[in-house]
PDB file of C-alpha atoms in Angstrom:
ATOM      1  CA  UNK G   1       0.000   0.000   0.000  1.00  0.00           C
ATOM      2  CA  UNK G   2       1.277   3.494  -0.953  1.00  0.00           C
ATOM      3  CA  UNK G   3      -0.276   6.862   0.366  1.00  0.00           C
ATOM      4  CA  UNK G   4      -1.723   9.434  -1.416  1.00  0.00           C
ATOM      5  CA  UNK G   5       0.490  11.680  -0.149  1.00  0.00           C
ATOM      6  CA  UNK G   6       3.549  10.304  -2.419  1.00  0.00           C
ATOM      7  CA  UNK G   7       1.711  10.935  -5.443  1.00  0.00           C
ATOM      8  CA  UNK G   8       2.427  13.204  -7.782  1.00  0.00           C
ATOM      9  CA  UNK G   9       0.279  16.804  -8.560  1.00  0.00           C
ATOM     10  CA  UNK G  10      -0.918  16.755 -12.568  1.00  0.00           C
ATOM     11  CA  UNK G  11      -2.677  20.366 -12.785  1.00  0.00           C
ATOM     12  CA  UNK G  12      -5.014  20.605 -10.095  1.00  0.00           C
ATOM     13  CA  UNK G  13      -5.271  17.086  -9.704  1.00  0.00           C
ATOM     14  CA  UNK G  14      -3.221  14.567  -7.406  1.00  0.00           C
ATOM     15  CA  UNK G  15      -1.767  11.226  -8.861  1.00  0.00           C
ATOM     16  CA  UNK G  16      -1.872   7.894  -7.248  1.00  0.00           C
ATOM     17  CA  UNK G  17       2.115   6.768  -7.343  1.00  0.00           C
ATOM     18  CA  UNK G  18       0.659   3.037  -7.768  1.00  0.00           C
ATOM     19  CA  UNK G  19      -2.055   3.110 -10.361  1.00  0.00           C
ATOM     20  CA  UNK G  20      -1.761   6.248 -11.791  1.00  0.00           C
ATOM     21  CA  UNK G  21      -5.440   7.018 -10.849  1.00  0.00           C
ATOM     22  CA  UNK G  22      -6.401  11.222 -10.750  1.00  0.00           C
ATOM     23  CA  UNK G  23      -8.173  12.655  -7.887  1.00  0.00           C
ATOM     24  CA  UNK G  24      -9.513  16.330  -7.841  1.00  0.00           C
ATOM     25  CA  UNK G  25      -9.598  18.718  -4.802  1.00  0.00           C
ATOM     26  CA  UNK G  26     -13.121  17.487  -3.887  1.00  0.00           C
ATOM     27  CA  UNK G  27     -12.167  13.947  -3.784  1.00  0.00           C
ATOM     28  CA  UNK G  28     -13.479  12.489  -6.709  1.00  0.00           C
ATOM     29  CA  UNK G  29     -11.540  10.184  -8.926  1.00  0.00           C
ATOM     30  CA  UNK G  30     -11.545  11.969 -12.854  1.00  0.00           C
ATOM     31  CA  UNK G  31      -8.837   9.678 -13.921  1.00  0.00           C
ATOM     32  CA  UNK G  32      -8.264   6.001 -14.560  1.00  0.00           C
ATOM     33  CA  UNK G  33      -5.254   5.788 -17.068  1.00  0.00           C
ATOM     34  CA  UNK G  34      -5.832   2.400 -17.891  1.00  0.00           C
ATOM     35  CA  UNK G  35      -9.408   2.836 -18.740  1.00  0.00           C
ATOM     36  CA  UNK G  36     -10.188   2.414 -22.876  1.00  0.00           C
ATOM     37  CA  UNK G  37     -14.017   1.991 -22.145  1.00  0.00           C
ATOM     38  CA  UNK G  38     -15.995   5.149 -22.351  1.00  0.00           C
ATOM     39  CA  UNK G  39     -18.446   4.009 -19.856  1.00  0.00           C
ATOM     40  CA  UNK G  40     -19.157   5.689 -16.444  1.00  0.00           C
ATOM     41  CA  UNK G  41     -16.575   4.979 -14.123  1.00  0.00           C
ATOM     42  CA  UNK G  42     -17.488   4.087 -10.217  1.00  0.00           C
ATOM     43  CA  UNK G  43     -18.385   6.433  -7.655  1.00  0.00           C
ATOM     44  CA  UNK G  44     -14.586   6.242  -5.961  1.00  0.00           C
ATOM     45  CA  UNK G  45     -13.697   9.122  -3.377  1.00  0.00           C
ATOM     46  CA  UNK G  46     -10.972  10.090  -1.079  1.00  0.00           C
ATOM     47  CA  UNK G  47     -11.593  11.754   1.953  1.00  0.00           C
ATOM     48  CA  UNK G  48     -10.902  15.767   1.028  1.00  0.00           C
ATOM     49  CA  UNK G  49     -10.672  18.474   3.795  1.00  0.00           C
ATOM     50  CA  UNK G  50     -10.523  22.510   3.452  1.00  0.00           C
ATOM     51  CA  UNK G  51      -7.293  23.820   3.605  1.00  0.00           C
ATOM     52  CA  UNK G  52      -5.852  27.095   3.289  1.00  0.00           C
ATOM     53  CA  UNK G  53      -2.286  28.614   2.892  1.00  0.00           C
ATOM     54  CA  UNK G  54      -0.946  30.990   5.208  1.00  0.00           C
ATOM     55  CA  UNK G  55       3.123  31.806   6.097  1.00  0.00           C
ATOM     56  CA  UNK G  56       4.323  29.479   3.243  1.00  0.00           C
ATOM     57  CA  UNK G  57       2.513  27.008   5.752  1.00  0.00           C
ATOM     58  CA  UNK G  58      -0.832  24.259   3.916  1.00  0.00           C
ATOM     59  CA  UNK G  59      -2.752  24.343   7.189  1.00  0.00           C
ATOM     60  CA  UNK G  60      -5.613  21.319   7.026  1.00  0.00           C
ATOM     61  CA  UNK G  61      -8.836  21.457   8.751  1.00  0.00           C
ATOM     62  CA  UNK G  62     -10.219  17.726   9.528  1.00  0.00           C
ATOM     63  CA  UNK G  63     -13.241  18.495  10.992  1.00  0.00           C
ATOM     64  CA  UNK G  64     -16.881  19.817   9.671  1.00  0.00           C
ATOM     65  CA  UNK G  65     -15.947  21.027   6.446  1.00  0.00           C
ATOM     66  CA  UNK G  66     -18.558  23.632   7.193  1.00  0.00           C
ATOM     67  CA  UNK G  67     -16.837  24.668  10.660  1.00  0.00           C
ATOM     68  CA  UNK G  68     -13.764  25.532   8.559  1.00  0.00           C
ATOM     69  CA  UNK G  69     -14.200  28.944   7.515  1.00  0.00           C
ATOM     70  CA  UNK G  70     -15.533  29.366  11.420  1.00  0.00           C
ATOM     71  CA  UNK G  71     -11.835  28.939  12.739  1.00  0.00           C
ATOM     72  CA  UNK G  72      -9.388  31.589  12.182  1.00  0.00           C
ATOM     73  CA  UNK G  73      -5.832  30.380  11.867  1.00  0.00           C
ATOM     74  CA  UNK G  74      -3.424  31.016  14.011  1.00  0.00           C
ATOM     75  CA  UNK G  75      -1.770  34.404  13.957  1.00  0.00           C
ATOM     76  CA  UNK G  76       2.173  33.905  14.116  1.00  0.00           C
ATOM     77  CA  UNK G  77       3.380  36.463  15.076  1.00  0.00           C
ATOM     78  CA  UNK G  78       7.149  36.847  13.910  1.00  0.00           C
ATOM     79  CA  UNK G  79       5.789  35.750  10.991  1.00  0.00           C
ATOM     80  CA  UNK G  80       2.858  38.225  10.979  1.00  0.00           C
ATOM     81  CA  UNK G  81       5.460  41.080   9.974  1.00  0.00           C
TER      82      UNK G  81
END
């Protein structure tokens, strides 16, 4: 098993390092390389969570995607300058 994580980034779009399979920012998978049918693929998700960038810092919320823009980040402040 290899995570997601070691995949690569194709546009806006993040690789599976194993099967080559395309996920977008919302989860879904839009990409099966090996695919030559033209019928609908499955319903196959990865988790997704909001994220934001802030100090050259990807900050991840895991919680209610809908609590997300309720939390402020944290305010750094050497960095804050």
């Amino acid at each position: 098993q290899i995570k997601l994580s070691l995949g690569n980034v194709h546009g806006c779009n993040l690789q599976c390092a194993y099967h080559g399979w395309e996920f977008n920012g919302s989860g879904e998978c839009v990409g099966i390389p090996h695919e030559v049918r033209s019928k609908d693929r499955p319903a196959i998700r990865v988790d997704a969570y909001p994220t934001a960038e802030k100090y050259d810092i990807i900050w991840i919320f895991p919680g209610n995607p809908v609590k997300a823009k309720l939390s402020a980040l944290p305010k750094l402040f050497p960095l804050d300058q």
